[in-house]
């Protein structure tokens, strides 16, 4: 049954239809079977508030390519989707949503507010799933998970209780990063540093009972209200006599001790005097502990000054208070630029704050995680990230896991009226220690990354030993952005090793950032954002995916509309080439039978050999995450070898203008073979267009996505055919160039003279003279006879070529060009002579390099000889 393609490539006509078909037929949903070789990937779960942006499009294209490749390569393949409840991010979105309706979170209360978030999630939370479908992502939606669903919540609770039992989770007063806007503690990795042009203030503190003053420099003068000491270096000759005396804190008029502290104070830095505010600075907090200083909290959790700051300041915002403090002092002001920690989610300056929080003692978890990368059980690509990983893991701080939010996993700690605390798998009705009731649960929730850290195994049903867990865990590859190496990747490694005894994945690929064509970050304010959904609407998902893949090597990716347009032309090329081919193919793939290799002609052996070479490159590059190399190999093969040359060379046979019926039949069979293999090879990159075409070839499988992926076959390698067809291509190119240079029209036909090296060459050129005649537009090809005087002479791939033109006046320009060619050939020859005269080169260079240089010398000499005749 012969099927034709639509004249025009129109992705809208089939993308959605094909995706539905794949999903309905269950191609994305593997059956758990521990006995079959399995391959699995878990998606980096997008936030439930997420809308597909270009970063998602990239990371999911890269995963889908690997997943489709593995699936076609015979693995029982699972790509597991899901979303993250994204604590702060989601709470902020819904809070803003409610505020627009005039509803406040606080008035609503915790329970009602949580209900509102769940409602919001049900209506908007799965948007991103449909958007991932548009992209073609072959995710198993039947296994979709949510970090707050029942199963995952149970895994989270299990891990929390277990770590607590093992003494690796503790609750303590400590200085944490506090966001006065979100009203929660956040972990170190959530703090982003912004370089800021600010000011530094020099403030003089009078020394009690003396006319001396001590000057400190600070960028945050409002914190002085909470100073409880001044510190100097104990060996500093300028100040050491003052240690033990008191200074008077300006404005507050409070006596504070002058202490010596060699850790806090660097005498070389600034004035050598440091104000100590244990409640509002991390180093000061530690100095306060060393020196038994009192703490005075003058800034509250809401970022407003507390009563302890004094009646004049109480209730003022911290930045307002700064102005008032400065108005009361004669501070010397200097411009100063420094980096300020802000909460990445809301851009609010972090306030270091002492508070009671929950922590994971991280070192015992980090050690095996470092080892796993060191001993190669986990590899990170690009490898340069391994050093960053080690450096961070070796200097890691305990992880602040409690958040003062309402949306998230509520910490399973319960307090009784008598102050006992229990951490339990099930909610207790009364206190296990004293029997008292009621029990009240901890109000804090867990950092959203706590549940993501369990993602590769909690999604498989762990802590139960499920068929999915046994089949698909550990996962194979993790693909994600480098920006969440610490937030997520490192923590999954730590938790996976601790709780499953296995590395959760064996390979990590960290993709770069998608930037604009000038290499700038994409941002709404710059207006250079590319919306993947718009692109899919305009040119289809395949062009977007291919553009992203061909630019991915692990570095950042420059992306502009013009690039996408360029690769959209490639998708069109595939369509048109397939359409042309299918007009000549009269057999179905299912009935075609194997190719009779021994009967193939040189040109047919050549294209099979080139396709085999591309197949080799694609498979090898994908195992090394070199998406760029894989995509380039296919692009080059399909466009520049198959379309530009093979189809042209096959036309005379296909159209019955050369050879007999058997030749035509064989030609059609080869064309079908090349098309079929190319489509399968391209499928992981361009799932839609390849299946739309492939299904019309009438194969056995119900979709190309479940057909076997091509693997290289040694028997297809054919260097001899490659050498000969390269010669033909080069001769045709030469004739075309000479024709253009000498100003002949395509209508004018030449005689071509070729001298082969031996009889076989001569026979080859005689057999394929029809190709030269057709593609170079010649009168005839004369083998092994010298061209008449006055012909254009050249040497191509070692063959002496002569082109005899119809009578035509030779212009000065043409003479000049020949002279230039002679000159450049002389130069190259001189270089080669020097090289070959160098004994070191001849003895040290690999023999094939020396051989190549010698052959080139011979060729140049012959070429010069001929060129001189053209003068
Ligand atoms: Zn915040
Ligand atoms: Zn109790």
Short mmCIF file of N, CA, C and O in Angstrom, two decimals, residues 21 122 275 336 398 410 419 438 475 478 497 500 537 539 591 623 654 700 764 783:
data_model
loop_
_atom_site.label_atom_id
_atom_site.label_comp_id
_atom_site.label_asym_id
_atom_site.label_seq_id
_atom_site.Cartn_x
_atom_site.Cartn_y
_atom_site.Cartn_z
N UNK A 21 -2.01 9.25 20.70
CA UNK A 21 -1.91 7.85 20.29
C UNK A 21 -0.86 7.13 21.13
O UNK A 21 -1.11 6.07 21.69
N UNK A 122 -5.62 21.96 42.52
CA UNK A 122 -6.49 21.15 41.67
C UNK A 122 -6.84 21.88 40.37
O UNK A 122 -6.91 21.28 39.31
N UNK A 275 32.29 46.50 66.50
CA UNK A 275 31.13 46.47 67.39
C UNK A 275 30.59 45.04 67.40
O UNK A 275 30.61 44.36 66.37
N UNK A 336 30.57 52.48 49.57
CA UNK A 336 31.11 51.15 49.84
C UNK A 336 30.29 50.15 49.05
O UNK A 336 29.06 50.18 49.13
N UNK A 398 25.41 22.27 58.79
CA UNK A 398 24.16 21.58 59.09
C UNK A 398 23.00 22.26 58.35
O UNK A 398 22.99 23.47 58.16
N UNK A 410 4.26 19.02 57.65
CA UNK A 410 4.37 19.50 59.01
C UNK A 410 5.27 18.55 59.80
O UNK A 410 5.13 17.32 59.70
N UNK A 419 5.77 19.50 78.61
CA UNK A 419 7.02 19.86 77.94
C UNK A 419 7.79 18.69 77.34
O UNK A 419 8.90 18.87 76.87
N UNK A 438 -3.81 17.34 76.00
CA UNK A 438 -3.65 17.01 74.58
C UNK A 438 -2.20 17.21 74.13
O UNK A 438 -1.45 17.96 74.75
N UNK A 475 17.82 4.63 39.77
CA UNK A 475 17.57 5.15 38.43
C UNK A 475 18.91 5.20 37.68
O UNK A 475 19.97 5.01 38.28
N UNK A 478 20.46 11.14 35.92
CA UNK A 478 19.75 12.32 36.38
C UNK A 478 20.18 13.49 35.52
O UNK A 478 21.37 13.73 35.36
N UNK A 497 21.85 7.17 49.61
CA UNK A 497 22.85 6.27 50.18
C UNK A 497 22.45 5.86 51.60
O UNK A 497 22.57 4.71 51.98
N UNK A 500 18.65 3.81 51.18
CA UNK A 500 18.48 2.64 50.32
C UNK A 500 19.78 1.88 50.19
O UNK A 500 19.81 0.80 49.60
N UNK A 537 3.98 26.61 18.98
CA UNK A 537 2.83 27.08 18.21
C UNK A 537 3.26 27.51 16.80
O UNK A 537 2.59 27.23 15.83
N UNK A 539 6.45 26.92 15.06
CA UNK A 539 7.21 26.03 14.16
C UNK A 539 7.13 24.57 14.55
O UNK A 539 7.73 23.72 13.88
N UNK A 591 6.98 -5.68 4.37
CA UNK A 591 7.14 -6.72 3.35
C UNK A 591 8.48 -6.65 2.65
O UNK A 591 8.74 -7.43 1.73
N UNK A 623 25.83 8.41 24.66
CA UNK A 623 26.30 7.84 25.93
C UNK A 623 27.19 8.80 26.69
O UNK A 623 27.38 8.65 27.89
N UNK A 654 16.14 5.39 -10.02
CA UNK A 654 14.77 5.38 -9.51
C UNK A 654 13.77 5.73 -10.60
O UNK A 654 12.67 5.18 -10.67
N UNK A 700 6.38 -2.91 10.86
CA UNK A 700 5.69 -3.89 11.70
C UNK A 700 5.22 -3.24 13.00
O UNK A 700 4.10 -3.48 13.47
N UNK A 764 35.43 1.76 -12.84
CA UNK A 764 34.50 2.47 -11.98
C UNK A 764 33.99 3.74 -12.67
O UNK A 764 32.79 4.00 -12.72
N UNK A 783 37.69 8.22 -20.34
CA UNK A 783 38.57 7.68 -19.31
C UNK A 783 39.90 7.26 -19.93
O UNK A 783 39.93 6.66 -21.00
#
